[in-house]
PDB file of C-alpha atoms in Angstrom:
ATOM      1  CA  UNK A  21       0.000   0.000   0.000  1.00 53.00           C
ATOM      2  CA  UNK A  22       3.080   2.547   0.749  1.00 58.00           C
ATOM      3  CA  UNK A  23       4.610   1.627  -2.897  1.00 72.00           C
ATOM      4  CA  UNK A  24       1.303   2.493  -4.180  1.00 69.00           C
ATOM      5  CA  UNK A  25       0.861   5.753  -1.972  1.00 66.00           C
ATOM      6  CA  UNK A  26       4.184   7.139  -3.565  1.00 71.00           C
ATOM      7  CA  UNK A  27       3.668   5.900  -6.648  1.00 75.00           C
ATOM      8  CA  UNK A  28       0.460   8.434  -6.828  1.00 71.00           C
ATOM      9  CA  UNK A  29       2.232  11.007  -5.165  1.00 73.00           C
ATOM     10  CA  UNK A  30       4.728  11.081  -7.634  1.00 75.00           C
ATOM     11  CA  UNK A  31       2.690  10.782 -10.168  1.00 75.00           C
ATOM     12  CA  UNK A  32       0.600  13.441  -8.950  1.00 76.00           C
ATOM     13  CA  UNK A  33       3.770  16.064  -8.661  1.00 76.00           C
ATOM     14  CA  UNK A  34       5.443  15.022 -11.882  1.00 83.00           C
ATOM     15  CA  UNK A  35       2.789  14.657 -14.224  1.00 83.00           C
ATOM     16  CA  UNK A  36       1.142  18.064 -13.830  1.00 84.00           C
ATOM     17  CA  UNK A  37       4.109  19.794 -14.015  1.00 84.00           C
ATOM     18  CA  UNK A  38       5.283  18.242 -16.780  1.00 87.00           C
ATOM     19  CA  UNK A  39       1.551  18.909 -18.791  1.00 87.00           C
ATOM     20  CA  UNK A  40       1.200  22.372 -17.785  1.00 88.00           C
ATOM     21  CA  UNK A  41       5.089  23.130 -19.533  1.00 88.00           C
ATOM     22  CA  UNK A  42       3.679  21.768 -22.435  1.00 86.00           C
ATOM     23  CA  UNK A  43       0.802  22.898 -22.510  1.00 88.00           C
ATOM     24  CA  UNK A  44       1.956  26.459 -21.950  1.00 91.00           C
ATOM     25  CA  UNK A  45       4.801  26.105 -24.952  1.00 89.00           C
ATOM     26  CA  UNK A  46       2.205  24.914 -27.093  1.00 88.00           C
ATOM     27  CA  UNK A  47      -0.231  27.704 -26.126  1.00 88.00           C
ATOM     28  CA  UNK A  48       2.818  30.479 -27.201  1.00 89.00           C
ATOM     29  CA  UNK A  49       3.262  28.735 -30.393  1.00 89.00           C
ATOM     30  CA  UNK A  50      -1.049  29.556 -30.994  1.00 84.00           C
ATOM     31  CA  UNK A  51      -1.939  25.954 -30.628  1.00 85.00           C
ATOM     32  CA  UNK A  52      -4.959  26.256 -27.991  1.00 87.00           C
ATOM     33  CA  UNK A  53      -6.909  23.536 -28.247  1.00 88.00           C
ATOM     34  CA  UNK A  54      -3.985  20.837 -27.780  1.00 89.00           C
ATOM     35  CA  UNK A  55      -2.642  23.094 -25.184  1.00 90.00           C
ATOM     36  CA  UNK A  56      -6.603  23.318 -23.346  1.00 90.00           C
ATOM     37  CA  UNK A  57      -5.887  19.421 -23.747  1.00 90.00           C
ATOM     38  CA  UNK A  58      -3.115  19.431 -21.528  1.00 90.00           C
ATOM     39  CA  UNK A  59      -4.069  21.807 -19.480  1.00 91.00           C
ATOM     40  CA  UNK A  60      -7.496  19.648 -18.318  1.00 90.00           C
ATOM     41  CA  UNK A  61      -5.131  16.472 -18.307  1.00 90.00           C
ATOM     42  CA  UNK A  62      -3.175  17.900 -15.821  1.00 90.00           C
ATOM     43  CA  UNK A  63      -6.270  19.290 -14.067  1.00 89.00           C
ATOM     44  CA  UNK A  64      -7.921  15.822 -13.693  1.00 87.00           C
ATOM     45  CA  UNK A  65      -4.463  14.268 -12.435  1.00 86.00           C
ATOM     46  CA  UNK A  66      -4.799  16.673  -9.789  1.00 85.00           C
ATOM     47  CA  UNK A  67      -8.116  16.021  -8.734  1.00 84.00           C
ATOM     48  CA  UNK A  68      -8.098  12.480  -9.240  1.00 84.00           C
ATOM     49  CA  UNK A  69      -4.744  12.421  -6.914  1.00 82.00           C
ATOM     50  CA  UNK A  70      -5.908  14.538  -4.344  1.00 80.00           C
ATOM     51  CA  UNK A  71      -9.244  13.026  -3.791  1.00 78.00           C
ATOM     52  CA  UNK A  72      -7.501   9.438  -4.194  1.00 77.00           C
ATOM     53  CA  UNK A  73      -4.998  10.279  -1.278  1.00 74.00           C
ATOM     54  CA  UNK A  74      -6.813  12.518   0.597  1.00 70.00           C
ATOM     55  CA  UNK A  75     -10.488  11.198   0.874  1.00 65.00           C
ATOM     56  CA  UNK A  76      -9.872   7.755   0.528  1.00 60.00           C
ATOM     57  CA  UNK A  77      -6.126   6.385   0.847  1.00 59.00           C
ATOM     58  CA  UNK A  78      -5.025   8.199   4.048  1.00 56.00           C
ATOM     59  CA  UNK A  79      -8.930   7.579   5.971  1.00 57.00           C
ATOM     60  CA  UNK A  80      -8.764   4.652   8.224  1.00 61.00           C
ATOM     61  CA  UNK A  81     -12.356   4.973   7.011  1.00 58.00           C
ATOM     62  CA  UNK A  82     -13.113   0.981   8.266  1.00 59.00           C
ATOM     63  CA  UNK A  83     -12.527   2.756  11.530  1.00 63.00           C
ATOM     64  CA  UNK A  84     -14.475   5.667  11.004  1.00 65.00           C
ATOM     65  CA  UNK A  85     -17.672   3.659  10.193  1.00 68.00           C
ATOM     66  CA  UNK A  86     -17.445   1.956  13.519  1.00 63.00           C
ATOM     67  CA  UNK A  87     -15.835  -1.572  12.304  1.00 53.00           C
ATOM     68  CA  UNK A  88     -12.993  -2.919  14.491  1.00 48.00           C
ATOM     69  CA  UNK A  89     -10.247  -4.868  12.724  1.00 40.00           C
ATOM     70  CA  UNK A  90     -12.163  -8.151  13.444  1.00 37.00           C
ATOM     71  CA  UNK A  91     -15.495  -8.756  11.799  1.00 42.00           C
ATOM     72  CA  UNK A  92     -18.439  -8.111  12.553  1.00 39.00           C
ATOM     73  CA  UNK A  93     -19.008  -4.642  12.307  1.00 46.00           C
ATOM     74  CA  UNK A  94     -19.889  -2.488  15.510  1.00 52.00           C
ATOM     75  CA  UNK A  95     -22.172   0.180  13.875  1.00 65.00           C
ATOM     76  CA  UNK A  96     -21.965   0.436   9.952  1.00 67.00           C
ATOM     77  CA  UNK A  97     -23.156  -2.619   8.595  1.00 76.00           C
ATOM     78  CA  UNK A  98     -21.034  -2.811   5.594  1.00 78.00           C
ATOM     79  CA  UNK A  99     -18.998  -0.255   3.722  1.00 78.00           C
ATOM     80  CA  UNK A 100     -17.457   0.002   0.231  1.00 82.00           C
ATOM     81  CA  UNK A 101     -14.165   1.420  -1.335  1.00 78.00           C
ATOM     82  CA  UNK A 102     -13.226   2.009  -4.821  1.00 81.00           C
ATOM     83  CA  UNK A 103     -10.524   3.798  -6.406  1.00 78.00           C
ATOM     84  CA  UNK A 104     -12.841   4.526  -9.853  1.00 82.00           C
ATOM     85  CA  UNK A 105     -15.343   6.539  -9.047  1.00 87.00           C
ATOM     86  CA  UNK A 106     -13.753   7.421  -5.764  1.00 85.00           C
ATOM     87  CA  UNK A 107     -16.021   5.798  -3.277  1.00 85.00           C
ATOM     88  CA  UNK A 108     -15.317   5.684   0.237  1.00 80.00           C
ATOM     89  CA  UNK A 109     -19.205   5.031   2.056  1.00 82.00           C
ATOM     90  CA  UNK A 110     -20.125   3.877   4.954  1.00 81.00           C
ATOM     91  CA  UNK A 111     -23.698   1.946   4.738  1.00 82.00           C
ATOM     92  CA  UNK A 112     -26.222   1.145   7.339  1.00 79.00           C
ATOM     93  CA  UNK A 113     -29.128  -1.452   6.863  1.00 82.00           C
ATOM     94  CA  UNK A 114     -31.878   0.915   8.057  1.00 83.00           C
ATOM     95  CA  UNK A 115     -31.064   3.319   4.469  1.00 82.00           C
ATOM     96  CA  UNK A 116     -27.979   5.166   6.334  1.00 80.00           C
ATOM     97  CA  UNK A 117     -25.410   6.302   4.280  1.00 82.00           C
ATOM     98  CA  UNK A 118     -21.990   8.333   4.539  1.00 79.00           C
ATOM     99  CA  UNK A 119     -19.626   9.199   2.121  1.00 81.00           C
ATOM    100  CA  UNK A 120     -16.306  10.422   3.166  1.00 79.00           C
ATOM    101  CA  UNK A 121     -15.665  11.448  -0.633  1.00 82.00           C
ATOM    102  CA  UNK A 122     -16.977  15.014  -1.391  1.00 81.00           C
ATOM    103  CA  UNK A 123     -20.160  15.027  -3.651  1.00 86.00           C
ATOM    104  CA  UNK A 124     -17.911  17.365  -6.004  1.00 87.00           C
ATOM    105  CA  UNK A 125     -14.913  15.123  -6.497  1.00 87.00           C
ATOM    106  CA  UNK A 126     -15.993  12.587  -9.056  1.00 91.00           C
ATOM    107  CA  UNK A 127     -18.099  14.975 -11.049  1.00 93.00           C
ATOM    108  CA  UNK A 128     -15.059  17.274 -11.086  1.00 90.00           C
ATOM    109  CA  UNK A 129     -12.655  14.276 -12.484  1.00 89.00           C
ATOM    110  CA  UNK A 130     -15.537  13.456 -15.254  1.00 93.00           C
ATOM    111  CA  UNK A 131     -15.664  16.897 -16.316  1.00 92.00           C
ATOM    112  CA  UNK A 132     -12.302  17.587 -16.691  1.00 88.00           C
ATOM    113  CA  UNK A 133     -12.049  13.982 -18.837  1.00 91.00           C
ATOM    114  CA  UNK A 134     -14.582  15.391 -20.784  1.00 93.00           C
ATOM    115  CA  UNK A 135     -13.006  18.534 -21.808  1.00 91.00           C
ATOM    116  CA  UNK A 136      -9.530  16.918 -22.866  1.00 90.00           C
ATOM    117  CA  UNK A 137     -11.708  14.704 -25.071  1.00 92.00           C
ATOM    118  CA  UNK A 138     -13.813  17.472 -26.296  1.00 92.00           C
ATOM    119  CA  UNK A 139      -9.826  19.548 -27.116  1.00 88.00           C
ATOM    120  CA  UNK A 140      -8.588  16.736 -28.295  1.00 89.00           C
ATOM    121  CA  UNK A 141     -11.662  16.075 -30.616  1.00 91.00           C
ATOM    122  CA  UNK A 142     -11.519  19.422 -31.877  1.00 88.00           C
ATOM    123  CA  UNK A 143      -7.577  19.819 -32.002  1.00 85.00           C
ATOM    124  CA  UNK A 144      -7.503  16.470 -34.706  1.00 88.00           C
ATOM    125  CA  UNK A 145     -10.372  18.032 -36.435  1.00 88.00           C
ATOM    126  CA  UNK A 146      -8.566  21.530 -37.181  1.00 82.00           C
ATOM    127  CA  UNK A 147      -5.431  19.396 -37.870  1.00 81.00           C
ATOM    128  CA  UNK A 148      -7.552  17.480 -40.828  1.00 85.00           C
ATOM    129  CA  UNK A 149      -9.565  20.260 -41.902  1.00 84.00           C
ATOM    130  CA  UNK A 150      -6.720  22.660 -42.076  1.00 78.00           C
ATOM    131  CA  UNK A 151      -3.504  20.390 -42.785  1.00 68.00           C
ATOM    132  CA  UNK A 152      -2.473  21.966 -39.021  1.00 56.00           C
ATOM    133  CA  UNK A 153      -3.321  22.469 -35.653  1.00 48.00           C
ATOM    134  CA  UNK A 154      -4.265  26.146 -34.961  1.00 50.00           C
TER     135      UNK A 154
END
């Protein structure tokens, strides 16, 4: 789990950095919309990272919802983590819910995938249409 830990915090320090450079070289030389591309890449590495190591890596969220390290659980009677969508809840039979991920996180990631799709859509159209990319 460490190894894995690092390996996103790395990832999560590099990468950017490295998209936003290009992105803002690219943006000088008047390309936009691969340079919009890179800049929501970078965007959703950084909000994918955070809420990946904030909201549900570094939560001991088993012991937040009441469960000791021995089944059966004390309060929450069953809880779920995922990494895609970020899902960190803690359920209850009687309907209960918590989420320790904010409502804004995964909607946040999605949109910013959208947007380098929708640049890089429109980035290889320009490039066919005009023999270049603008």
């Amino acid at each position: 789990m460490l190894t894995f830990i690092a390996t996103v915090i790395l990832v999560a320090l590099f990468a950017p950095v490295v998209l936003v450079g290009h992105g803002v070289t690219l943006w000088r030389r008047g390309s936009r919309r691969p340079a919009a591309a890179l800049f929501s890449t970078a965007a959703s590495v950084l909000v994918y990272a955070t809420g990946l190591l904030w909201f549900v890596a570094f939560v001991d969220f088993a012991k937040m919802c009441g469960h000791e390290a021995v089944r059966p659980p004390r309060d929450a009677d069953w809880f779920e983590q995922s990494s895609f969508p970020l899902t960190a809840t803690c359920h209850w039979n009687d309907g209960r819910s918590y989420s320790f991920v904010p409502p804004f996180a995964n909607p946040l990631i999605y949109a910013c995938i959208a947007i380098t799709a929708l640049c890089i859509a429109l980035a290889i159209r320009d490039h066919h249409r005009n023999g270049r990319t603008p």
